[in-house]
PDB file of C-alpha atoms in Angstrom:
ATOM      1  CA  MET A 240     -33.196  17.556  33.802  1.00 83.00           C
ATOM      2  CA  THR A 241     -34.904  19.078  36.747  1.00 92.00           C
ATOM      3  CA  PRO A 242     -34.918  23.096  37.016  1.00 94.00           C
ATOM      4  CA  LEU A 243     -32.475  22.496  40.483  1.00 94.00           C
ATOM      5  CA  GLU A 244     -30.131  20.718  37.685  1.00 94.00           C
ATOM      6  CA  PHE A 245     -30.292  23.364  34.931  1.00 95.00           C
ATOM      7  CA  ILE A 246     -29.550  26.102  37.949  1.00 95.00           C
ATOM      8  CA  GLN A 247     -26.473  23.826  38.865  1.00 96.00           C
ATOM      9  CA  VAL A 248     -25.514  23.525  34.977  1.00 96.00           C
ATOM     10  CA  ARG A 249     -25.916  27.275  34.726  1.00 97.00           C
ATOM     11  CA  ALA A 250     -24.057  28.497  37.965  1.00 97.00           C
ATOM     12  CA  TYR A 251     -21.158  25.813  36.831  1.00 97.00           C
ATOM     13  CA  ALA A 252     -20.868  27.133  33.171  1.00 98.00           C
ATOM     14  CA  LYS A 253     -20.834  30.528  34.312  1.00 98.00           C
ATOM     15  CA  LEU A 254     -17.915  30.218  36.719  1.00 97.00           C
ATOM     16  CA  HIS A 255     -15.881  28.283  33.898  1.00 98.00           C
ATOM     17  CA  GLY A 256     -17.268  30.681  30.564  1.00 98.00           C
ATOM     18  CA  LEU A 257     -15.762  33.342  32.593  1.00 98.00           C
ATOM     19  CA  PHE A 258     -11.973  31.489  32.760  1.00 98.00           C
ATOM     20  CA  MET A 259     -12.843  30.661  29.162  1.00 98.00           C
ATOM     21  CA  GLY A 260     -13.359  33.573  28.363  1.00 98.00           C
ATOM     22  CA  LEU A 261     -10.068  35.363  29.751  1.00 98.00           C
ATOM     23  CA  LEU A 262      -8.404  32.623  28.046  1.00 98.00           C
ATOM     24  CA  TRP A 263     -10.430  33.381  24.359  1.00 97.00           C
ATOM     25  CA  ILE A 264      -9.426  37.264  25.412  1.00 97.00           C
ATOM     26  CA  ALA A 265      -5.560  36.505  25.988  1.00 97.00           C
ATOM     27  CA  SER A 266      -5.298  34.527  22.466  1.00 96.00           C
ATOM     28  CA  PHE A 267      -7.286  37.517  21.026  1.00 96.00           C
ATOM     29  CA  ALA A 268      -4.141  39.793  22.940  1.00 95.00           C
ATOM     30  CA  CYS A 269      -1.641  37.357  21.316  1.00 95.00           C
ATOM     31  CA  PHE A 270      -3.386  38.120  17.693  1.00 93.00           C
ATOM     32  CA  VAL A 271      -3.694  41.553  18.416  1.00 93.00           C
ATOM     33  CA  GLU A 272       0.060  41.942  19.863  1.00 92.00           C
ATOM     34  CA  ALA A 273       1.835  39.417  16.893  1.00 90.00           C
ATOM     35  CA  GLN A 274       1.252  42.187  14.097  1.00 84.00           C
ATOM     36  CA  GLN A 275       3.743  44.175  16.239  1.00 84.00           C
ATOM     37  CA  GLU A 276       5.815  41.139  17.439  1.00 88.00           C
ATOM     38  CA  PRO A 277       5.370  37.992  15.124  1.00 84.00           C
ATOM     39  CA  GLY A 278       6.891  35.774  18.343  1.00 87.00           C
ATOM     40  CA  LEU A 279       3.431  36.340  20.001  1.00 90.00           C
ATOM     41  CA  SER A 280       2.185  34.160  17.060  1.00 91.00           C
ATOM     42  CA  MET A 281       3.589  30.782  18.470  1.00 95.00           C
ATOM     43  CA  LEU A 282       1.542  32.077  21.796  1.00 95.00           C
ATOM     44  CA  PHE A 283      -1.607  32.612  19.858  1.00 95.00           C
ATOM     45  CA  ASP A 284      -1.414  29.120  18.657  1.00 95.00           C
ATOM     46  CA  VAL A 285      -0.680  27.375  21.531  1.00 96.00           C
ATOM     47  CA  THR A 286      -3.509  29.486  23.433  1.00 96.00           C
ATOM     48  CA  LEU A 287      -5.926  28.669  20.410  1.00 94.00           C
ATOM     49  CA  PHE A 288      -4.945  24.733  21.299  1.00 96.00           C
ATOM     50  CA  MET A 289      -5.718  25.160  24.586  1.00 97.00           C
ATOM     51  CA  ILE A 290     -10.067  26.048  24.476  1.00 97.00           C
ATOM     52  CA  PRO A 291     -11.139  22.567  23.625  1.00 97.00           C
ATOM     53  CA  VAL A 292      -8.296  21.203  26.020  1.00 97.00           C
ATOM     54  CA  ALA A 293      -9.779  23.079  29.104  1.00 98.00           C
ATOM     55  CA  GLY A 294     -13.195  22.801  27.795  1.00 97.00           C
ATOM     56  CA  HIS A 295     -12.711  18.944  27.998  1.00 97.00           C
ATOM     57  CA  TYR A 296     -11.338  20.247  31.358  1.00 97.00           C
ATOM     58  CA  SER A 297     -14.197  21.715  32.210  1.00 97.00           C
ATOM     59  CA  VAL A 298     -16.795  19.124  31.898  1.00 98.00           C
ATOM     60  CA  CYS A 299     -14.213  16.403  33.230  1.00 97.00           C
ATOM     61  CA  PHE A 300     -14.058  18.163  36.678  1.00 97.00           C
ATOM     62  CA  PHE A 301     -18.341  19.115  36.071  1.00 97.00           C
ATOM     63  CA  ARG A 302     -18.965  15.384  35.187  1.00 97.00           C
ATOM     64  CA  ASP A 303     -16.356  14.452  38.420  1.00 96.00           C
ATOM     65  CA  LYS A 304     -16.061  16.604  41.149  1.00 96.00           C
ATOM     66  CA  VAL A 305     -20.006  17.725  41.117  1.00 96.00           C
ATOM     67  CA  LEU A 306     -21.987  15.309  39.194  1.00 95.00           C
ATOM     68  CA  GLY A 307     -20.477  12.100  40.637  1.00 94.00           C
ATOM     69  CA  GLY A 308     -18.753  10.703  37.905  1.00 95.00           C
ATOM     70  CA  THR A 309     -22.009  10.456  35.413  1.00 95.00           C
ATOM     71  CA  ILE A 310     -23.304  12.406  32.946  1.00 96.00           C
ATOM     72  CA  SER A 311     -25.248  12.420  29.959  1.00 95.00           C
ATOM     73  CA  PHE A 312     -24.689  13.161  26.484  1.00 96.00           C
ATOM     74  CA  ARG A 313     -27.450  16.147  26.439  1.00 96.00           C
ATOM     75  CA  ARG A 314     -26.130  17.420  29.614  1.00 97.00           C
ATOM     76  CA  ALA A 315     -22.716  17.548  29.164  1.00 97.00           C
ATOM     77  CA  PHE A 316     -23.376  19.368  25.485  1.00 98.00           C
ATOM     78  CA  LEU A 317     -25.497  22.043  27.283  1.00 97.00           C
ATOM     79  CA  PHE A 318     -23.052  22.537  30.070  1.00 98.00           C
ATOM     80  CA  LEU A 319     -20.068  22.816  27.073  1.00 98.00           C
ATOM     81  CA  MET A 320     -22.449  25.236  25.044  1.00 98.00           C
ATOM     82  CA  MET A 321     -23.441  27.456  28.036  1.00 98.00           C
ATOM     83  CA  ILE A 322     -19.485  27.926  28.494  1.00 98.00           C
ATOM     84  CA  PHE A 323     -18.846  28.282  25.443  1.00 98.00           C
ATOM     85  CA  PHE A 324     -21.706  31.097  25.157  1.00 98.00           C
ATOM     86  CA  TYR A 325     -20.355  33.205  28.294  1.00 98.00           C
ATOM     87  CA  ALA A 326     -16.906  32.532  26.799  1.00 98.00           C
ATOM     88  CA  THR A 327     -17.906  34.165  23.526  1.00 98.00           C
ATOM     89  CA  LEU A 328     -20.124  37.456  25.554  1.00 97.00           C
ATOM     90  CA  LEU A 329     -16.676  38.379  27.204  1.00 98.00           C
ATOM     91  CA  LEU A 330     -14.803  37.953  23.481  1.00 98.00           C
ATOM     92  CA  ALA A 331     -17.436  39.789  21.618  1.00 97.00           C
ATOM     93  CA  LEU A 332     -17.182  42.618  24.583  1.00 98.00           C
ATOM     94  CA  SER A 333     -13.413  42.902  24.982  1.00 97.00           C
ATOM     95  CA  GLN A 334     -13.148  42.951  21.039  1.00 96.00           C
ATOM     96  CA  TRP A 335     -15.259  45.592  20.521  1.00 97.00           C
ATOM     97  CA  ALA A 336     -13.721  47.641  23.419  1.00 97.00           C
ATOM     98  CA  TYR A 337     -10.662  47.171  21.805  1.00 96.00           C
ATOM     99  CA  PHE A 338     -11.943  48.271  18.093  1.00 93.00           C
ATOM    100  CA  GLN A 339     -13.958  51.104  19.848  1.00 94.00           C
ATOM    101  CA  PHE A 340     -11.669  52.197  22.166  1.00 95.00           C
ATOM    102  CA  LEU A 341      -7.712  51.338  21.433  1.00 92.00           C
ATOM    103  CA  ASP A 342      -7.109  50.279  18.157  1.00 89.00           C
ATOM    104  CA  ASN A 343      -6.972  53.183  15.958  1.00 86.00           C
ATOM    105  CA  GLY A 344      -6.531  51.164  12.811  1.00 83.00           C
ATOM    106  CA  THR A 345      -3.453  49.690  14.101  1.00 87.00           C
ATOM    107  CA  VAL A 346      -3.946  45.684  13.315  1.00 87.00           C
ATOM    108  CA  PHE A 347      -5.499  46.610  10.070  1.00 83.00           C
ATOM    109  CA  SER A 348      -2.813  48.653   8.641  1.00 83.00           C
ATOM    110  CA  SER A 349      -0.128  46.593   9.918  1.00 83.00           C
ATOM    111  CA  MET A 350      -2.114  43.713   7.844  1.00 82.00           C
ATOM    112  CA  ILE A 351      -1.982  46.194   4.628  1.00 80.00           C
ATOM    113  CA  SER A 352       1.728  46.959   5.395  1.00 81.00           C
ATOM    114  CA  LYS A 353       2.259  42.619   5.603  1.00 80.00           C
ATOM    115  CA  VAL A 354       1.192  42.935   2.020  1.00 81.00           C
ATOM    116  CA  ASN A 355       3.520  44.640   0.312  1.00 79.00           C
ATOM    117  CA  ASP A 356       6.309  42.388   2.269  1.00 80.00           C
ATOM    118  CA  PRO A 357       8.177  39.958  -0.285  1.00 78.00           C
ATOM    119  CA  GLN A 358       7.399  36.996   1.467  1.00 79.00           C
ATOM    120  CA  PHE A 359       3.354  37.401   1.654  1.00 81.00           C
ATOM    121  CA  ALA A 360       3.773  38.102  -2.264  1.00 78.00           C
ATOM    122  CA  GLU A 361       4.381  34.563  -3.055  1.00 81.00           C
ATOM    123  CA  LEU A 362       1.550  33.665  -0.831  1.00 82.00           C
ATOM    124  CA  ILE A 363      -1.109  36.066  -2.565  1.00 84.00           C
ATOM    125  CA  LYS A 364       0.104  34.213  -5.682  1.00 83.00           C
ATOM    126  CA  ALA A 365      -0.549  30.985  -4.340  1.00 85.00           C
ATOM    127  CA  TYR A 366      -3.928  31.403  -3.494  1.00 85.00           C
ATOM    128  CA  GLY A 367      -4.170  32.980  -7.072  1.00 87.00           C
ATOM    129  CA  MET A 368      -5.296  36.545  -5.697  1.00 87.00           C
ATOM    130  CA  THR A 369      -3.329  39.502  -6.754  1.00 85.00           C
ATOM    131  CA  LYS A 370      -1.990  42.257  -4.216  1.00 84.00           C
ATOM    132  CA  ASP A 371      -4.841  44.397  -5.311  1.00 87.00           C
ATOM    133  CA  GLU A 372      -7.885  42.443  -4.363  1.00 89.00           C
ATOM    134  CA  VAL A 373      -6.167  41.552  -1.089  1.00 87.00           C
ATOM    135  CA  LEU A 374      -5.418  44.899  -0.253  1.00 87.00           C
ATOM    136  CA  SER A 375      -8.793  46.096  -1.437  1.00 88.00           C
ATOM    137  CA  GLN A 376     -10.572  43.390   0.790  1.00 88.00           C
ATOM    138  CA  LEU A 377      -8.673  44.984   4.013  1.00 87.00           C
ATOM    139  CA  ARG A 378      -9.493  48.220   3.510  1.00 86.00           C
ATOM    140  CA  SER A 379     -13.260  47.021   3.120  1.00 88.00           C
ATOM    141  CA  LEU A 380     -12.086  45.298   6.681  1.00 85.00           C
ATOM    142  CA  SER A 381     -10.988  48.185   8.468  1.00 85.00           C
ATOM    143  CA  GLU A 382     -14.032  50.422   7.375  1.00 87.00           C
ATOM    144  CA  VAL A 383     -16.226  47.722   9.526  1.00 89.00           C
ATOM    145  CA  ARG A 384     -18.030  49.619  12.724  1.00 93.00           C
ATOM    146  CA  PRO A 385     -16.030  47.432  15.826  1.00 94.00           C
ATOM    147  CA  ILE A 386     -19.816  46.667  17.175  1.00 96.00           C
ATOM    148  CA  ASP A 387     -20.337  44.740  13.811  1.00 95.00           C
ATOM    149  CA  PHE A 388     -16.917  43.495  14.047  1.00 91.00           C
ATOM    150  CA  ALA A 389     -17.753  42.109  17.444  1.00 95.00           C
ATOM    151  CA  PHE A 390     -20.958  40.450  16.307  1.00 95.00           C
ATOM    152  CA  SER A 391     -19.691  38.944  13.250  1.00 95.00           C
ATOM    153  CA  PHE A 392     -16.595  37.315  15.507  1.00 94.00           C
ATOM    154  CA  MET A 393     -19.415  36.237  18.427  1.00 96.00           C
ATOM    155  CA  TRP A 394     -21.360  34.607  15.764  1.00 97.00           C
ATOM    156  CA  LEU A 395     -18.698  32.548  14.252  1.00 96.00           C
ATOM    157  CA  ASN A 396     -17.788  31.370  17.433  1.00 96.00           C
ATOM    158  CA  ILE A 397     -20.861  30.182  18.660  1.00 97.00           C
ATOM    159  CA  GLY A 398     -21.263  28.030  15.528  1.00 97.00           C
ATOM    160  CA  ILE A 399     -17.697  26.567  15.988  1.00 97.00           C
ATOM    161  CA  SER A 400     -18.846  26.525  19.758  1.00 97.00           C
ATOM    162  CA  VAL A 401     -21.613  24.036  18.594  1.00 97.00           C
ATOM    163  CA  VAL A 402     -19.620  21.543  17.072  1.00 97.00           C
ATOM    164  CA  MET A 403     -16.730  21.716  19.451  1.00 97.00           C
ATOM    165  CA  SER A 404     -19.410  21.081  22.331  1.00 98.00           C
ATOM    166  CA  TRP A 405     -20.562  18.207  20.290  1.00 97.00           C
ATOM    167  CA  MET A 406     -17.312  16.777  20.073  1.00 97.00           C
ATOM    168  CA  LEU A 407     -16.430  17.540  23.958  1.00 97.00           C
ATOM    169  CA  ALA A 408     -19.560  15.916  24.848  1.00 97.00           C
ATOM    170  CA  LEU A 409     -19.136  12.490  22.877  1.00 96.00           C
ATOM    171  CA  PHE A 410     -16.128  12.163  25.177  1.00 95.00           C
ATOM    172  CA  ALA A 411     -16.567  13.315  28.136  1.00 95.00           C
ATOM    173  CA  LYS A 412     -20.297  11.820  28.532  1.00 93.00           C
ATOM    174  CA  ARG A 413     -20.044   8.849  31.329  1.00 90.00           C
ATOM    175  CA  THR A 414     -23.783   6.945  32.333  1.00 82.00           C
ATOM    176  CA  MET A 415     -23.957   3.739  34.244  1.00 69.00           C
TER     177      MET A 415
END
């Protein structure tokens, strides 16, 4: 890949990464609000499902409209990794801002209150845990600094992105 081709990949990845990041932020917002409004949990699931679909659409758009219908596995993988990297940065920034300035313990307190629900007690037993263990873990999580929480999820998202990019690049590659 020439330096000019790399610049082209990076430019389109930034643009598509912005839209992917907005999708991830919407998914995170649905997760947060689903703690108070359970109906949004289905929208959270839909936005999660849309992430690989949007990634596949982005790489196919880049392949067909920019590169004239052909793309190697390496370039598709690089393009997707860059998209997911930029999206991860946007999501980590938004998660940090949310937990630093807006949350005030709302997410974890609603999770802690759900532990007292009788239906949740059955689920805890099914996993072989006790209510006190779950409460202890949630209290530990609530003490994590927002920046550490955002970094933890950033690294998790990067790890998932590597696997997802590899799989999507296999489907998107087209050589002549």
